Coordinates of C-alpha atoms and ligand atoms in Angstrom, one line a residue:
M1 CA -7.5 29.9 89.8
Q2 CA -8.1 26.3 88.8
S3 CA -6.8 23.3 90.7
Y4 CA -5.6 20.2 89.9
D5 CA -5.6 16.6 91.6
L6 CA -2.5 15.5 89.6
I7 CA 0.0 17.5 87.2
I8 CA 2.4 15.4 85.4
K9 CA 5.4 18.3 84.4
N10 CA 7.7 18.4 81.8
A11 CA 7.5 15.4 79.7
Q12 CA 7.0 14.9 76.2
V13 CA 3.7 14.0 75.5
V14 CA 2.8 12.0 72.4
T15 CA -0.4 11.2 70.9
S16 CA -1.1 9.0 67.6
I17 CA -0.2 12.2 65.7
E18 CA 2.0 14.3 67.6
T19 CA 4.9 14.6 70.0
K20 CA 4.9 18.1 72.3
Y21 CA 6.8 19.3 75.5
A22 CA 3.2 20.1 77.8
D23 CA 2.4 19.4 81.3
I24 CA -1.0 17.5 81.9
G25 CA -3.7 18.8 84.2
I26 CA -6.0 16.3 85.6
K27 CA -8.9 16.1 87.9
D28 CA -11.9 13.8 88.9
Q29 CA -10.4 11.1 86.9
K30 CA -10.1 13.2 83.7
I31 CA -7.9 15.2 81.4
I32 CA -8.5 18.8 82.0
A33 CA -5.5 20.6 81.0
I34 CA -2.7 20.1 78.5
G35 CA -0.3 23.7 78.5
N36 CA 2.6 25.0 79.9
N37 CA 3.5 26.1 83.6
L38 CA 0.6 24.2 84.9
I39 CA 0.4 25.2 88.8
N40 CA -1.7 24.5 91.7
S41 CA -2.2 20.6 92.4
K42 CA -2.6 18.3 95.1
E43 CA 0.4 16.1 94.0
T44 CA 2.8 16.7 90.6
I45 CA 4.9 14.4 89.1
D46 CA 8.1 15.6 87.4
A47 CA 8.4 13.5 84.2
T48 CA 11.6 15.3 83.0
G49 CA 13.1 13.3 80.2
K50 CA 10.5 10.8 79.8
Y51 CA 7.2 10.3 77.6
I52 CA 4.1 10.2 78.4
L53 CA 2.1 8.1 76.0
P54 CA -1.8 6.9 76.5
G55 CA -2.4 4.0 78.3
G56 CA -2.1 0.7 76.3
I57 CA -5.4 -0.9 75.1
D58 CA -4.7 -4.7 74.6
S59 CA -8.0 -5.4 72.8
H60 CA -7.2 -9.3 72.3
C61 CA -6.5 -11.3 75.2
H62 CA -7.9 -14.4 77.2
I63 CA -8.2 -14.2 80.8
E64 CA -9.6 -17.1 83.0
Q65 CA -11.2 -18.2 79.8
K66 CA -12.4 -22.3 79.2
S67 CA -10.5 -22.3 76.3
A68 CA -10.7 -24.7 73.1
S69 CA -8.4 -27.5 75.2
G70 CA -11.2 -27.2 77.8
L71 CA -8.9 -26.1 80.2
I72 CA -9.3 -22.5 81.7
N73 CA -6.3 -20.1 80.8
S74 CA -3.7 -20.1 83.7
D75 CA -4.8 -16.6 85.2
T76 CA -7.2 -14.9 87.1
F77 CA -8.0 -11.2 86.3
E78 CA -5.9 -10.3 89.0
S79 CA -2.7 -12.2 87.8
A80 CA -3.3 -11.1 84.2
T81 CA -4.4 -7.4 84.8
K82 CA -1.1 -7.2 87.0
A83 CA 0.7 -8.3 84.2
A84 CA -1.0 -5.8 82.0
A85 CA -1.0 -2.7 84.4
L86 CA 3.5 -3.5 85.0
G87 CA 3.5 -4.0 80.8
G88 CA 1.6 -0.3 80.4
N89 CA -1.7 -1.1 80.0
T90 CA -4.9 0.4 81.4
S91 CA -7.7 -0.7 79.5
I92 CA -7.7 -4.7 78.2
I93 CA -10.7 -6.3 76.0
P94 CA -10.6 -10.1 77.2
F95 CA -13.6 -12.6 75.8
A96 CA -16.6 -14.2 77.8
A97 CA -16.6 -17.6 76.0
Q98 CA -20.0 -19.1 75.1
Y99 CA -20.2 -22.9 74.5
E100 CA -23.2 -25.0 72.9
G101 CA -25.5 -25.8 75.7
F102 CA -25.1 -22.6 77.8
T103 CA -26.7 -19.0 77.6
L104 CA -24.8 -16.0 76.3
T105 CA -26.5 -14.3 79.3
E106 CA -25.3 -16.8 82.0
T107 CA -21.6 -16.8 80.4
L108 CA -21.5 -12.7 80.5
E109 CA -22.6 -12.7 84.0
D110 CA -20.2 -15.5 84.5
Y111 CA -16.9 -13.4 83.2
H112 CA -18.4 -9.8 84.5
K113 CA -18.3 -11.8 87.9
L114 CA -15.0 -12.6 87.7
A115 CA -13.9 -8.9 85.8
K116 CA -15.6 -7.0 88.8
K117 CA -13.9 -8.7 91.2
G118 CA -9.9 -9.0 90.3
S119 CA -9.3 -6.5 87.3
I120 CA -6.8 -3.9 88.1
I121 CA -7.8 -2.0 84.9
D122 CA -10.5 -1.0 83.2
Y123 CA -12.2 -3.7 80.8
A124 CA -14.8 -4.1 77.6
M125 CA -15.6 -7.6 76.9
H126 CA -15.8 -9.2 73.5
M127 CA -18.6 -12.3 73.6
I128 CA -17.2 -15.1 71.8
I129 CA -20.3 -17.5 70.0
A130 CA -19.7 -21.1 69.7
G131 CA -23.4 -22.1 69.9
P132 CA -25.3 -19.7 67.9
N133 CA -29.0 -21.3 68.6
N134 CA -31.7 -19.5 67.8
D135 CA -32.6 -18.1 71.3
L136 CA -29.2 -16.7 71.0
L137 CA -29.2 -15.0 67.8
N138 CA -33.1 -13.1 68.3
L139 CA -33.4 -13.1 72.1
E140 CA -29.9 -12.9 74.0
L141 CA -27.8 -11.0 71.4
P142 CA -29.8 -7.9 70.9
E143 CA -30.0 -7.6 74.9
Q144 CA -26.3 -8.3 75.3
I145 CA -25.3 -5.4 72.5
R146 CA -27.9 -3.2 73.9
L147 CA -26.0 -3.5 77.4
G148 CA -22.8 -2.4 76.2
H149 CA -21.1 -5.6 74.4
S150 CA -20.7 -4.6 70.5
S151 CA -18.5 -7.2 69.6
I152 CA -18.8 -10.3 68.6
K153 CA -15.8 -13.3 68.2
I154 CA -16.4 -16.3 66.3
F155 CA -13.6 -19.3 65.7
M156 CA -13.4 -20.7 62.3
T157 CA -11.5 -23.5 63.7
Y158 CA -10.8 -25.8 67.1
D159 CA -13.4 -28.8 67.8
R160 CA -15.1 -27.1 70.3
L161 CA -15.6 -23.3 69.2
K162 CA -15.9 -24.0 65.2
I163 CA -18.9 -22.4 63.7
E164 CA -20.0 -23.6 60.3
D165 CA -20.6 -20.9 57.4
I166 CA -24.1 -21.1 57.8
D167 CA -23.9 -19.9 61.4
I168 CA -21.5 -17.6 60.3
L169 CA -24.0 -16.2 58.2
N170 CA -26.7 -16.0 60.4
I171 CA -24.7 -14.2 63.0
F172 CA -23.4 -11.6 60.2
E173 CA -27.2 -10.7 59.4
K174 CA -27.6 -10.2 63.0
A175 CA -24.6 -8.1 63.9
R176 CA -25.5 -5.7 60.7
D177 CA -29.0 -5.1 62.0
M178 CA -28.0 -4.8 65.6
E179 CA -25.1 -3.1 65.2
A180 CA -22.2 -5.0 66.5
F181 CA -18.8 -5.7 65.4
I182 CA -17.3 -9.1 64.1
S183 CA -14.0 -10.4 65.0
V184 CA -13.0 -13.8 63.5
H185 CA -9.8 -16.8 64.1
A186 CA -9.5 -17.6 60.5
E187 CA -8.0 -20.9 59.8
N188 CA -9.3 -23.8 57.8
H189 CA -10.3 -26.5 60.3
G190 CA -10.4 -29.4 57.7
M191 CA -7.0 -28.8 56.7
I192 CA -5.7 -28.4 60.1
T193 CA -7.4 -31.7 61.0
W194 CA -6.0 -33.6 58.1
M195 CA -2.7 -32.7 58.6
V196 CA -2.3 -33.3 62.1
S197 CA -3.4 -36.9 61.3
K198 CA -1.0 -37.2 58.6
L199 CA 1.8 -35.7 60.7
L200 CA 0.8 -38.0 63.8
E201 CA 0.3 -40.9 61.7
K202 CA 4.1 -40.8 60.6
G203 CA 5.2 -40.2 64.0
Y204 CA 5.8 -36.5 63.7
T205 CA 4.9 -35.6 67.3
H206 CA 7.9 -32.7 68.2
P207 CA 6.3 -29.5 69.1
K208 CA 7.8 -27.9 65.9
F209 CA 5.6 -30.2 63.8
H210 CA 2.5 -27.9 65.0
S211 CA 3.6 -24.8 63.0
V212 CA 3.8 -27.4 59.9
S213 CA 0.2 -29.0 61.1
H214 CA -1.4 -25.1 60.3
P215 CA -0.4 -24.5 56.8
V216 CA -0.2 -21.2 55.8
A217 CA -2.8 -22.0 53.0
G218 CA -5.3 -22.5 55.6
E219 CA -4.9 -19.2 56.9
V220 CA -5.5 -18.5 53.4
E221 CA -8.3 -20.0 52.9
A222 CA -10.2 -18.9 55.7
I223 CA -9.3 -15.1 55.3
N224 CA -10.7 -15.5 51.5
R225 CA -13.9 -17.1 53.0
I226 CA -14.6 -14.4 55.7
I227 CA -13.7 -12.0 53.4
G228 CA -16.5 -13.2 50.8
I229 CA -18.9 -13.7 53.6
S230 CA -18.2 -10.0 54.8
E231 CA -18.5 -8.4 51.4
L232 CA -21.8 -10.4 50.7
M233 CA -23.2 -9.2 53.5
D234 CA -21.6 -5.7 54.2
Q235 CA -20.3 -6.6 57.1
P236 CA -17.1 -5.3 58.5
V237 CA -14.9 -7.8 60.5
M238 CA -11.8 -7.9 62.4
I239 CA -9.4 -10.6 61.2
F240 CA -7.7 -11.8 64.4
H241 CA -3.7 -12.5 65.1
V242 CA -2.6 -12.3 61.0
S243 CA 0.6 -14.5 60.9
S244 CA 1.4 -14.9 57.5
E245 CA 2.9 -13.3 54.6
K246 CA 0.0 -14.4 52.0
G247 CA -2.5 -13.8 54.4
V248 CA -1.6 -10.3 54.0
E249 CA -1.8 -10.4 50.4
V250 CA -5.4 -11.3 50.4
I251 CA -6.1 -8.7 53.0
R252 CA -4.5 -6.2 50.9
N253 CA -6.1 -6.7 47.9
A254 CA -9.5 -7.1 49.4
Q255 CA -8.6 -3.6 51.2
A256 CA -7.6 -2.4 47.8
R257 CA -10.8 -3.0 45.9
G258 CA -12.7 -1.4 48.9
V259 CA -13.9 -4.4 51.0
K260 CA -14.5 -2.7 54.4
I261 CA -12.1 -5.0 56.5
F262 CA -9.8 -5.1 59.4
A263 CA -6.9 -6.8 60.8
E264 CA -4.4 -7.4 63.2
T265 CA -1.2 -9.1 64.3
C266 CA 0.4 -9.9 67.7
V267 CA 3.7 -9.1 68.8
Q268 CA 4.6 -12.9 69.0
Y269 CA 4.8 -13.0 65.3
L270 CA 6.4 -9.6 64.7
T271 CA 9.1 -10.7 66.8
L272 CA 9.4 -14.6 67.3
T273 CA 9.7 -17.3 64.6
S274 CA 8.8 -21.1 64.4
D275 CA 12.5 -22.3 65.2
E276 CA 11.3 -21.4 69.1
M277 CA 9.5 -24.3 69.0
D278 CA 12.5 -26.6 67.9
K279 CA 13.7 -27.2 71.5
P280 CA 14.8 -31.0 73.2
G281 CA 12.3 -32.4 74.7
V282 CA 8.7 -30.5 75.0
E283 CA 9.9 -27.1 76.0
G284 CA 9.1 -25.7 72.4
G285 CA 5.7 -26.2 73.9
K286 CA 5.6 -22.8 75.5
W287 CA 5.8 -21.2 72.2
I288 CA 2.8 -23.3 70.8
C289 CA 0.1 -20.6 69.6
S290 CA -2.6 -20.7 67.0
P291 CA -2.1 -19.5 64.0
P292 CA 1.7 -20.7 64.7
L293 CA 4.6 -18.7 64.6
R294 CA 6.2 -18.9 61.2
K295 CA 9.2 -17.4 59.1
T296 CA 11.7 -14.9 59.0
R297 CA 9.9 -14.1 55.3
D298 CA 6.5 -13.3 57.2
Q299 CA 8.0 -11.5 59.9
N300 CA 9.0 -9.2 57.5
A301 CA 5.5 -9.2 55.6
L302 CA 3.7 -8.6 58.7
W303 CA 6.2 -5.6 59.5
D304 CA 5.8 -3.9 56.0
A305 CA 1.4 -4.5 56.2
V306 CA 1.9 -2.6 60.1
K307 CA 3.7 0.2 57.8
D308 CA 1.1 0.4 55.1
N309 CA -1.4 0.3 57.4
T310 CA -3.0 -3.6 56.0
L311 CA -2.6 -4.2 59.9
C312 CA -3.9 -1.7 61.9
L313 CA -3.3 -2.7 65.3
I314 CA -1.1 -4.7 67.7
S315 CA -2.3 -6.9 70.4
S316 CA -1.0 -9.7 72.5
D317 CA -3.7 -12.8 71.8
H318 CA -2.7 -13.4 75.9
A319 CA -3.5 -17.4 76.5
P320 CA -1.2 -18.6 79.1
Y321 CA -0.9 -21.8 80.3
S322 CA 1.7 -22.9 83.4
F323 CA 4.2 -25.4 81.7
D324 CA 3.5 -28.1 83.9
S325 CA 0.1 -30.4 84.4
N326 CA -2.2 -27.9 85.1
G327 CA -1.2 -26.2 81.7
K328 CA 0.8 -27.1 78.9
L329 CA 1.4 -30.7 80.0
F330 CA -2.0 -31.8 81.0
K331 CA -2.2 -34.6 78.8
G332 CA 1.0 -36.0 80.3
E333 CA 5.1 -35.3 80.7
N334 CA 5.6 -35.9 76.9
P335 CA 2.7 -34.8 75.0
N336 CA 2.5 -34.7 71.3
F337 CA 2.2 -31.2 69.6
K338 CA -1.9 -31.6 69.3
E339 CA -2.3 -32.5 73.0
I340 CA -0.5 -29.0 74.0
P341 CA -3.2 -26.3 74.6
N342 CA -2.8 -23.0 72.1
G343 CA -1.5 -19.8 73.6
M344 CA 1.1 -17.9 75.1
P345 CA 1.4 -14.9 77.8
G346 CA 1.7 -11.0 76.2
L347 CA 0.0 -8.5 78.0
N348 CA 3.1 -8.0 80.3
W349 CA 5.6 -8.2 77.0
R350 CA 3.7 -6.5 73.9
L351 CA 4.7 -2.7 74.9
P352 CA 7.9 -2.9 76.1
I353 CA 9.1 -5.1 73.2
L354 CA 7.2 -3.3 70.4
F355 CA 8.8 0.1 72.2
D356 CA 11.7 -1.2 72.0
E357 CA 11.2 -2.3 68.0
I358 CA 9.3 0.7 66.9
V359 CA 10.7 3.6 68.9
N360 CA 14.4 2.6 69.8
K361 CA 15.2 0.2 66.9
R362 CA 12.7 2.4 64.3
R363 CA 11.5 -0.6 62.5
K364 CA 10.5 0.0 58.7
N365 CA 10.8 3.4 60.2
L366 CA 7.8 3.6 62.5
S367 CA 7.5 6.4 64.7
I368 CA 6.4 6.9 68.4
N369 CA 3.3 8.2 66.9
D370 CA 2.8 4.8 64.8
F371 CA 3.5 2.9 68.3
V372 CA 0.7 5.0 70.2
R373 CA -1.9 4.5 67.3
L374 CA -1.2 0.8 67.3
T375 CA -1.3 0.1 70.2
S376 CA -3.8 2.4 72.1
T377 CA -5.6 4.6 69.8
S378 CA -6.4 2.4 67.2
P379 CA -7.8 -0.2 69.5
A380 CA -10.0 2.5 70.8
K381 CA -11.5 3.7 67.4
I382 CA -12.0 0.3 66.2
Y383 CA -14.1 -1.2 69.0
G384 CA -15.9 1.9 70.8
L385 CA -13.8 3.1 73.1
Y386 CA -12.8 6.7 71.9
P387 CA -12.6 9.3 73.0
Q388 CA -12.9 8.2 76.6
K389 CA -9.8 5.9 76.2
G390 CA -6.8 6.0 73.6
D391 CA -5.6 9.4 73.6
I392 CA -4.6 12.5 75.6
E393 CA -7.0 14.9 75.1
I394 CA -9.0 17.4 77.4
G395 CA -11.8 15.3 78.9
C396 CA -10.4 11.8 77.9
D397 CA -10.1 9.5 80.9
A398 CA -6.9 10.3 82.5
D399 CA -5.1 6.9 81.6
L400 CA -1.5 7.9 80.8
V401 CA 1.8 5.8 80.9
I402 CA 5.1 7.6 81.7
W403 CA 7.7 5.8 79.6
D404 CA 11.7 5.9 80.2
P405 CA 13.1 5.6 76.9
E406 CA 16.9 5.1 78.5
A407 CA 15.6 1.8 80.2
I408 CA 17.5 -1.2 79.7
T409 CA 16.1 -4.3 80.7
E410 CA 16.5 -7.7 80.3
L411 CA 13.6 -10.2 80.1
S412 CA 13.3 -13.2 81.9
D413 CA 11.1 -15.6 83.8
D414 CA 11.8 -14.1 87.4
M415 CA 9.6 -11.0 86.3
V416 CA 6.7 -12.9 85.4
V417 CA 3.6 -12.6 87.6
D418 CA 0.9 -13.7 85.1
G419 CA -0.5 -17.4 85.5
S420 CA 1.9 -19.0 82.9
G421 CA 5.4 -18.9 84.9
Y422 CA 7.8 -18.3 82.2
N423 CA 8.5 -15.2 79.9
P424 CA 8.5 -16.3 76.2
Y425 CA 11.2 -13.9 75.5
S426 CA 13.3 -14.5 78.3
G427 CA 16.8 -13.5 77.6
R428 CA 15.8 -10.4 75.0
I429 CA 17.3 -7.3 76.2
I430 CA 15.2 -4.1 75.5
K431 CA 15.3 -0.6 75.5
G432 CA 12.2 1.8 77.0
W433 CA 9.8 1.0 79.7
P434 CA 6.8 1.8 80.9
E435 CA 7.7 3.0 84.8
T436 CA 4.6 4.5 86.0
V437 CA 1.2 3.6 85.0
I438 CA -2.1 5.9 86.0
L439 CA -5.6 5.0 85.4
R440 CA -8.1 7.7 85.6
G441 CA -5.9 9.9 87.4
Y442 CA -4.6 7.6 90.5
V443 CA -0.7 5.7 90.2
I444 CA -1.6 2.2 89.5
V445 CA 2.4 1.0 88.9
F446 CA 5.0 3.0 90.4
N447 CA 8.9 1.6 90.6
N448 CA 7.4 -1.5 88.8
K449 CA 5.2 -2.4 91.4
V450 CA 1.5 -2.6 91.0
I451 CA -0.1 -0.2 93.9
A452 CA -4.3 -0.9 93.1
D453 CA -6.2 -3.3 94.4
P454 CA -8.2 -6.1 92.8
G455 CA -11.6 -4.6 91.7
N456 CA -10.1 -1.5 90.8
G457 CA -11.3 -1.9 87.0
N458 CA -14.6 -0.4 85.7
F459 CA -16.4 -2.5 82.8
L460 CA -16.6 -0.4 79.8
P461 CA -19.6 -0.6 77.8
T462 CA -18.7 -0.2 74.4
K463 CA -21.1 0.8 70.9
L464 CA -20.4 0.3 67.6
S465 CA -17.9 2.4 66.5
A466 CA -18.7 4.8 63.4
N467 CA -15.0 3.9 62.4
V468 CA -16.4 -0.2 61.6
K469 CA -19.9 0.4 60.1
P470 CA -21.4 -1.2 57.6
K471 CA -20.7 0.9 54.1
G472 CA -24.5 0.5 53.6
I473 CA -23.8 -1.1 50.4
I474 CA -25.6 -4.5 50.2
A475 CA -26.7 -6.2 47.2
H476 CA -30.2 -5.8 46.0
D477 CA -31.1 -9.4 46.3
L478 CA -29.8 -9.8 49.6
L479 CA -32.0 -7.6 51.6
K480 CA -34.6 -8.9 53.9
E481 CA -37.3 -6.4 52.6
N482 CA -37.0 -7.4 48.9
N483 CA -37.3 -11.0 50.5
Y484 CA -33.6 -12.2 49.8
G485 CA -34.3 -11.8 45.9
A486 CA -37.6 -13.3 45.7
N487 CA -39.4 -10.4 44.1
L488 CA -36.6 -9.3 42.6
Q489 CA -38.4 -9.0 38.8
S490 CA -41.6 -8.0 40.5
Ligands
URP1 O1 -3.2 -19.9 70.7 C1 -4.0 -19.0 70.6 N1 -3.4 -18.1 70.0 N2 -5.2 -19.3 71.6 C2 -6.0 -18.7 71.8 C3 -7.3 -19.0 71.5 C4 -7.2 -18.1 70.1 O2 -7.3 -18.8 69.0 O3 -7.7 -16.9 69.9
ZN2 ZN1 -7.6 -16.5 68.0
ZN3 ZN1 -7.0 -15.4 70.8

């Protein structure tokens, strides 16, 4: 008779496509049976009245990363992944940020050391490229893609990170040749810089002016530009953290005419507005992130775009800074909005808040299956982790979360285990909580306590997913073998 390491009994098993009552049998870290009345296990968990979902995958989070402000995020891999696990995640995709003057290889080695030492859950790694020199593009990049880093992030803004269109084109060409995927922070740098200087010149320094300084037009322009480049090069992209109604419209229109692009938004753009920054003193700096929080109208449009799949996944863009002189206030007690580092914590809060919005409140009539798709299955399918991660099927890693749909929680600063020390959602009362988290068959969170050790997480090498491959249709005159059009007439 088949024996198991762990059986989870009597729950409703939820995937991105169905919900059914079943027992789940786990052996050697994998799901090996889904059926009724499973017996013969070393351990059994009775999950009557609960849901079992695939572990969350947060595909956009900044951990122990040297950021645009020059500061390191207020987190270690240990604190960040504790927060992630408590929030129902079993995998993350953080960043290794390469800057001008550093090699890609040494950058990746550094971040891998940190992640290997501290991470409690499994992780893949995006490569931020901010200094795309010839050696990096021609020698280092192919090697790192071969080693399992199939995802590149580029920035169109931030002084320390942005690259020019010519570099973007070079990276797109290499990525297409070498089978990598590209994600983009799309905002127009010139528009932001100009707005900031005009506002500061007139004395508008309060945190609330951060939102004004990143005009929607800047997001729209950069999204349009990156779509144009993506189309020209036949290289699909993921447009990160879409924040505005007008940004969504550009993406929806491009997708409708057949451009193969993907886009995400983040929990904060769906559930908070720029009003958060309008607090006395510099308190509002806690909610400064880029793109900025926008208006209720944008929030509604983002939910519509989640519903119609214009936006195919929801991440946290976790980028925490403590609210003190080591973080948000590193330029002093009374900084202007531009002196406050950008980003807010989210690894712990993304899933519980979205569960409340989607499963409990049924926003836009989205279902619990949509919740799984948007927060686990889609990220796995896009970033090359599927079917090992992101689903409950025989053969998948046994990454499972038992959700109590009835638990009521008031979010507070006291709950925070990440390095920010504050909860941007404090005071919010939500229904539904990820009470037990299982990574590869081992319980890592029980009764809201992490019971796994740092270093428990595995690196997940990725290959370009078939879902995000180029369409294979490229303008004749752009092909290298046609000498970029030089021999078009011959
Ligand atoms: O404000 C944010 N989101 N900071 C993190 C860096 C980024 O833009 O992704
Ligand atoms: Zn970004
Ligand atoms: Zn980010």
